[in-house]
mmCIF file of C-alpha atoms in Angstrom:
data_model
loop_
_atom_site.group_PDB
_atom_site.id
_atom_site.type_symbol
_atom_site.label_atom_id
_atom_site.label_comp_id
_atom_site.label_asym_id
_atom_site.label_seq_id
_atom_site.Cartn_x
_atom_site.Cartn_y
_atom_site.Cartn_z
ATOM 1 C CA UNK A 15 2.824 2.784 -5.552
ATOM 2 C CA UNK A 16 2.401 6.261 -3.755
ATOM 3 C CA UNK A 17 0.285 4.570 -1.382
ATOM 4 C CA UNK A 18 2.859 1.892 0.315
ATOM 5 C CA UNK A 19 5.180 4.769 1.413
ATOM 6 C CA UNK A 20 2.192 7.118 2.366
ATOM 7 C CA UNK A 21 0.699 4.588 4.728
ATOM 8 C CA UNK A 22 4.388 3.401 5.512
ATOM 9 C CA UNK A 23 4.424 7.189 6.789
ATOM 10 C CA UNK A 24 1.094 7.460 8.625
ATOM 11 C CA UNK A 25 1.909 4.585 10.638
ATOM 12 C CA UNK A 26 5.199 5.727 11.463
ATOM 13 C CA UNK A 27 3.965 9.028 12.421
ATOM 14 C CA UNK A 28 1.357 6.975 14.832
ATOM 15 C CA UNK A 29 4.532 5.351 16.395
ATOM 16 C CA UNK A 30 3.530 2.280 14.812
ATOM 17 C CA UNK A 31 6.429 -0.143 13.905
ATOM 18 C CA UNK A 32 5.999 -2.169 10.828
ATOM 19 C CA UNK A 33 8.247 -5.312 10.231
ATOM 20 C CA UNK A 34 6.944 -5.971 6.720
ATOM 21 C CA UNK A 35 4.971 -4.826 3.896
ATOM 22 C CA UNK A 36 2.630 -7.193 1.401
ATOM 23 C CA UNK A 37 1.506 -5.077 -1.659
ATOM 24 C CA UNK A 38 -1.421 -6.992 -4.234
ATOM 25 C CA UNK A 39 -1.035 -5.847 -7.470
ATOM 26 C CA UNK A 40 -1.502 -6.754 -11.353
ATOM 27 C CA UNK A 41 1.919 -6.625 -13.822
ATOM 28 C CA UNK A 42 1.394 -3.304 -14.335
ATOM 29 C CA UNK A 43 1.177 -2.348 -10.699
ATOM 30 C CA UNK A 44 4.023 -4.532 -9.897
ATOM 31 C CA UNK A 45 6.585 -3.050 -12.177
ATOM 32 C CA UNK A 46 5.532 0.377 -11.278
ATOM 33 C CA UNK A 47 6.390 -0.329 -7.971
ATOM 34 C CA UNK A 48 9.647 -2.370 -8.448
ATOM 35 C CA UNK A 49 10.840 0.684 -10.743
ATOM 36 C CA UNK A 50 9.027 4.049 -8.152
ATOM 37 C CA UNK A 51 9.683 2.160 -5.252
ATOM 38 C CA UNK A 52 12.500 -0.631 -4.551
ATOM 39 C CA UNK A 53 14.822 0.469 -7.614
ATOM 40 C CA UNK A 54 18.002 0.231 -5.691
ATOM 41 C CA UNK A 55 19.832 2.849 -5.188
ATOM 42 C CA UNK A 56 16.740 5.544 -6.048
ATOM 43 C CA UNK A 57 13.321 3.877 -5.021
ATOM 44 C CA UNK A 58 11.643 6.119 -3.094
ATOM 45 C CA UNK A 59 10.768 2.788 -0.294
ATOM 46 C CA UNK A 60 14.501 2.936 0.557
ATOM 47 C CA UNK A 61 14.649 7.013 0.192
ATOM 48 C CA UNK A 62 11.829 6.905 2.853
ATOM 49 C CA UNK A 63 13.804 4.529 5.077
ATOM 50 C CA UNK A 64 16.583 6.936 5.098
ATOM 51 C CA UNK A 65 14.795 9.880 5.221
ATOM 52 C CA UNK A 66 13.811 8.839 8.468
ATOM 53 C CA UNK A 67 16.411 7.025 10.027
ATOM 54 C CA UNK A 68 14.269 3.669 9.911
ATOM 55 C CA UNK A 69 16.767 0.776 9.534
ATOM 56 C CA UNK A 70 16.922 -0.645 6.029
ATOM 57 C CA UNK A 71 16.273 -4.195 6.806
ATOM 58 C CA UNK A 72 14.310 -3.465 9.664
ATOM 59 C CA UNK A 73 11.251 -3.320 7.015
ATOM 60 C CA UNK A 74 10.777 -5.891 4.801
ATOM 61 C CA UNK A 75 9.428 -5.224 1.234
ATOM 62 C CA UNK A 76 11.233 -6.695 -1.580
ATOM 63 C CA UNK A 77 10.102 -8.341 -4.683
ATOM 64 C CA UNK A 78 9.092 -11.426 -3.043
ATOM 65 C CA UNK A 79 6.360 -8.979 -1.163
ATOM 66 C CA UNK A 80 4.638 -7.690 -4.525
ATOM 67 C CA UNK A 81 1.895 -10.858 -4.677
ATOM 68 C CA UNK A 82 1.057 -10.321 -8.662
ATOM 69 C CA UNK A 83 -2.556 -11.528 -9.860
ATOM 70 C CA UNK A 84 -1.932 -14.609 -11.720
ATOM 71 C CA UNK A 85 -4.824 -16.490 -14.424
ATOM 72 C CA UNK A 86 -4.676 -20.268 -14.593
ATOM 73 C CA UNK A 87 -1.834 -20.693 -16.683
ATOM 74 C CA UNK A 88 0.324 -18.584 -14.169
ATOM 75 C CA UNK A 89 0.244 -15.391 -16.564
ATOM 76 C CA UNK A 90 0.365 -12.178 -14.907
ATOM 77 C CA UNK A 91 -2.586 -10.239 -15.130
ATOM 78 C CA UNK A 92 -1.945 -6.581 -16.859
ATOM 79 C CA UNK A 93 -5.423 -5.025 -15.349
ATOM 80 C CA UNK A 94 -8.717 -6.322 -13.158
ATOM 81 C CA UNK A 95 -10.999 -6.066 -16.786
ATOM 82 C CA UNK A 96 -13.846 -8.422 -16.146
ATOM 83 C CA UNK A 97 -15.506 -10.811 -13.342
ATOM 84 C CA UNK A 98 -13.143 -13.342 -14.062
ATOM 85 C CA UNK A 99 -10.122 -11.452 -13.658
ATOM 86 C CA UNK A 100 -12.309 -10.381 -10.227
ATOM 87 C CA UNK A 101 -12.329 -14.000 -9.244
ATOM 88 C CA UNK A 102 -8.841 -14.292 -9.121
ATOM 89 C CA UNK A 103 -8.019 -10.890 -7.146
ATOM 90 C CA UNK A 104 -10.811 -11.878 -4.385
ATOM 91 C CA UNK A 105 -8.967 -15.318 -3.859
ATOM 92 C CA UNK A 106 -5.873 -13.630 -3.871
ATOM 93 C CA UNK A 107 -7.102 -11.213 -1.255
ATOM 94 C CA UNK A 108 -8.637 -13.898 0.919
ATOM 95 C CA UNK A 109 -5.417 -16.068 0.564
ATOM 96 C CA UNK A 110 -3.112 -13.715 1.231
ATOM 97 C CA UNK A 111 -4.826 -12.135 4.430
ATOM 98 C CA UNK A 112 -5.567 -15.843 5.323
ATOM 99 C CA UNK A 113 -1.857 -16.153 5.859
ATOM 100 C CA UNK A 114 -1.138 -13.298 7.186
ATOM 101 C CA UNK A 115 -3.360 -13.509 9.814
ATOM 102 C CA UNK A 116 -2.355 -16.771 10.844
ATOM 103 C CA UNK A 117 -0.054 -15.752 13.902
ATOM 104 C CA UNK A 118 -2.089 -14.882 16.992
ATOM 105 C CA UNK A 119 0.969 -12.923 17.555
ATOM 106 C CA UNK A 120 0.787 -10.529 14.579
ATOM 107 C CA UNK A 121 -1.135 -7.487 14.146
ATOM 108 C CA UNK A 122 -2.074 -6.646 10.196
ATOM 109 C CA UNK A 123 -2.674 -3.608 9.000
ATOM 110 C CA UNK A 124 -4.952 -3.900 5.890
ATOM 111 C CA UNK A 125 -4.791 -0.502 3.511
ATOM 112 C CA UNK A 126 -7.992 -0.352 1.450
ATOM 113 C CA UNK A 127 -6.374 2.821 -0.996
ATOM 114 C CA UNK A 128 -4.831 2.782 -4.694
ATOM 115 C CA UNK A 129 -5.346 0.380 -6.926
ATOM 116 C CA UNK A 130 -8.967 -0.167 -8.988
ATOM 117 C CA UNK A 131 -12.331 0.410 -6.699
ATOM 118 C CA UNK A 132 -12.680 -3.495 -6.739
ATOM 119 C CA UNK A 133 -9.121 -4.124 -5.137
ATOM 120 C CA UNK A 134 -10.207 -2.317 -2.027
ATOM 121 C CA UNK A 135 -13.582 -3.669 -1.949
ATOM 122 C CA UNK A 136 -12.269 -7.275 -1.830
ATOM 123 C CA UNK A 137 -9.322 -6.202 0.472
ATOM 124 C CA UNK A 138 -11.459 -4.802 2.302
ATOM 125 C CA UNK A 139 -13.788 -8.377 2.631
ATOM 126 C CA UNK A 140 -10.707 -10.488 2.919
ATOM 127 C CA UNK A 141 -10.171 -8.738 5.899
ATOM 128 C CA UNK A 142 -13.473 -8.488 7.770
ATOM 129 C CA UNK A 143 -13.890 -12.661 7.164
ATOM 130 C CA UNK A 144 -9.838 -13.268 8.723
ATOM 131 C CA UNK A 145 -9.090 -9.832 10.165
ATOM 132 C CA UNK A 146 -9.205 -10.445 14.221
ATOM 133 C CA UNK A 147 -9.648 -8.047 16.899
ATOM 134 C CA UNK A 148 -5.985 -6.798 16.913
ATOM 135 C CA UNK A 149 -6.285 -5.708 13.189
ATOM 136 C CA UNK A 150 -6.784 -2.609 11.654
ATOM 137 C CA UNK A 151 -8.186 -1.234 8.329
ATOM 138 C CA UNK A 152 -7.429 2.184 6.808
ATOM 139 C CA UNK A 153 -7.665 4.305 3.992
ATOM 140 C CA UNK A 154 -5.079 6.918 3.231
ATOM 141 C CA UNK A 155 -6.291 10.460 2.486
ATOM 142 C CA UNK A 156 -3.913 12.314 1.006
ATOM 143 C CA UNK A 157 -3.708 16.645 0.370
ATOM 144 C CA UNK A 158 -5.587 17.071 -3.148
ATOM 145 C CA UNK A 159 -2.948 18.961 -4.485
ATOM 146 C CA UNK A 160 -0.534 16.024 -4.374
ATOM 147 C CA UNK A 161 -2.481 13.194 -4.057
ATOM 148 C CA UNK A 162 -1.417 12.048 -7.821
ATOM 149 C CA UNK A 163 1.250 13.737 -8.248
ATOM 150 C CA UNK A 164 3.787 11.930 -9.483
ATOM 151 C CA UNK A 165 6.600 12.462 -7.607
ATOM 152 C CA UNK A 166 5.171 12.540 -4.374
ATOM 153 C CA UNK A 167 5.166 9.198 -2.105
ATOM 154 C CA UNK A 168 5.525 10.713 1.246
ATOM 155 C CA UNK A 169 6.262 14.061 2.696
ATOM 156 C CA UNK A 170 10.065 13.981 2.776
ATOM 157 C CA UNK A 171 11.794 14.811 6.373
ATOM 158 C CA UNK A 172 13.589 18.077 4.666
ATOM 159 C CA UNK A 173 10.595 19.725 2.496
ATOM 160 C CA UNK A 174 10.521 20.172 -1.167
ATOM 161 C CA UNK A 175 9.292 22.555 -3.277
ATOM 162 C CA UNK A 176 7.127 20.079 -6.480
ATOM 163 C CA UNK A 177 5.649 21.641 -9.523
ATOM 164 C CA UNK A 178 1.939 21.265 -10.007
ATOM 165 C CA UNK A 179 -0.900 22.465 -12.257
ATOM 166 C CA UNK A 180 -2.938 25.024 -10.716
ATOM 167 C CA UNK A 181 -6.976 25.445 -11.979
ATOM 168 C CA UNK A 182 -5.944 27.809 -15.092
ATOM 169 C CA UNK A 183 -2.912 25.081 -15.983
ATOM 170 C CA UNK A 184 -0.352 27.244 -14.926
ATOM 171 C CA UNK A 185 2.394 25.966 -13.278
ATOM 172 C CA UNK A 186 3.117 26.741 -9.454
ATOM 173 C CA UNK A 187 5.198 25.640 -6.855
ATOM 174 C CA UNK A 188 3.944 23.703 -3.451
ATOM 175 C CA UNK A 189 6.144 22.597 -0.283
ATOM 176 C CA UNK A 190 5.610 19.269 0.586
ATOM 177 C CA UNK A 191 5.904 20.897 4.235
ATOM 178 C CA UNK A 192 1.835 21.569 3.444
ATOM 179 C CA UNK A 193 1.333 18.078 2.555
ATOM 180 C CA UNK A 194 -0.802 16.074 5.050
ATOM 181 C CA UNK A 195 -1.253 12.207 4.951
ATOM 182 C CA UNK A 196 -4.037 10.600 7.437
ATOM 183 C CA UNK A 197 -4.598 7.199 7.725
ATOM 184 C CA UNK A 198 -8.435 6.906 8.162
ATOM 185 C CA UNK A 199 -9.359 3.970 10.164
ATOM 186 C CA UNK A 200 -12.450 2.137 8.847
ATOM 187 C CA UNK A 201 -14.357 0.076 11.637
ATOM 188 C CA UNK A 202 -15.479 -3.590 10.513
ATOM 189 C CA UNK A 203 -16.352 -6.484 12.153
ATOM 190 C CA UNK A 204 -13.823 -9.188 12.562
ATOM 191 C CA UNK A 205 -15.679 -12.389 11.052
ATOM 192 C CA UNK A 206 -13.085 -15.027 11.884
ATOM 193 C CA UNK A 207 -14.462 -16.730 14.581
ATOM 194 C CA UNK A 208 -17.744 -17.491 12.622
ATOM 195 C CA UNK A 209 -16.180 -19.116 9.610
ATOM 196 C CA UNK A 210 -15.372 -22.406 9.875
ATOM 197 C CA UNK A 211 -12.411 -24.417 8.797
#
């Protein structure tokens, strides 16, 4: 879930104004980010928002936003285990960036990180056969140090000190003030206008 805020942040930081946010995940993804993320009054989606002085509703990510990976019979999928369960994430990905790419108007913003290697590589083909010339894809690089750390999902506007695991696993403070998060773009070429209907 770290990943939607972190790129939520790198955009911002690039002046870049987002409007809404689609997330692909399995059950397991999905409930990690309903209960990290868009809990209420504690998600850390609507701590960011105010962290920053972003409008809350200016954004929108809600439930109806988490697109979870379905099998035939409409049950979720817990994990991406086999070629099958690959099947169905690749025509999720193409469907999904399919729509969203539908208005000439819109500019998507496609981010390749988190999930299994085999999310990002079909993301990441989803959006070089609909992604147009306006569209961008990135990968988020996050410090080391708090790349999986837990409780970190974007550096917060007032710093915080977070306790890690050092090489020896001793314990030692870090300030998320040292905590850098770079969107990497990743050049492709837009497809779209050689597949047909």
């Amino acid at each position: 879930p770290q990943v939607i805020t972190e790129s939520l942040y790198a955009l911002h930081l690039d002046g870049v104004a987002v409007n809404e946010s689609h997330t692909l995940a399995t059950r397991t993804g999905r409930d990690r980010i309903l209960s990290g993320l868009l809990a209420p009054r504690d998600g850390h989606f609507h701590r960011y928002l105010k962290d920053y002085a972003i409008a809350p509703r200016s954004i929108r990510f809600e439930m109806e936003s988490v697109h979870v990976l379905r099998d035939k019979t409409g049950r979720p999928l817990d994990d991406i285990t086999g070629a099958a369960d690959n099947e169905i994430l690749l025509s999720a990905c193409l469907s999904l960036a399919y729509r969203l790419t539908r208005n000439p108007k819109d500019t998507v913003f496609f981010s390749i990180a988190g999930g299994r290697k085999t999310m990002s590589a079909c993301l990441m083909t989803a959006a070089q056969l609909y992604g147009r010339a306006q569209d961008r894809i990135y990968h988020v690089l996050v410090s080391p140090e708090f790349e999986n750390h837990p409780d970190f999902y974007y550096p917060p506007a007032k710093p915080a000190m977070l306790e890690m695991t050092d090489n020896r696993g001793g314990k030692v403070l870090r300030d998320t003030a040292s905590a850098s998060v770079t969107l990497v773009p990743i050049p492709f070429i837009p497809l779209r206008e050689a597949v047909s209907d």
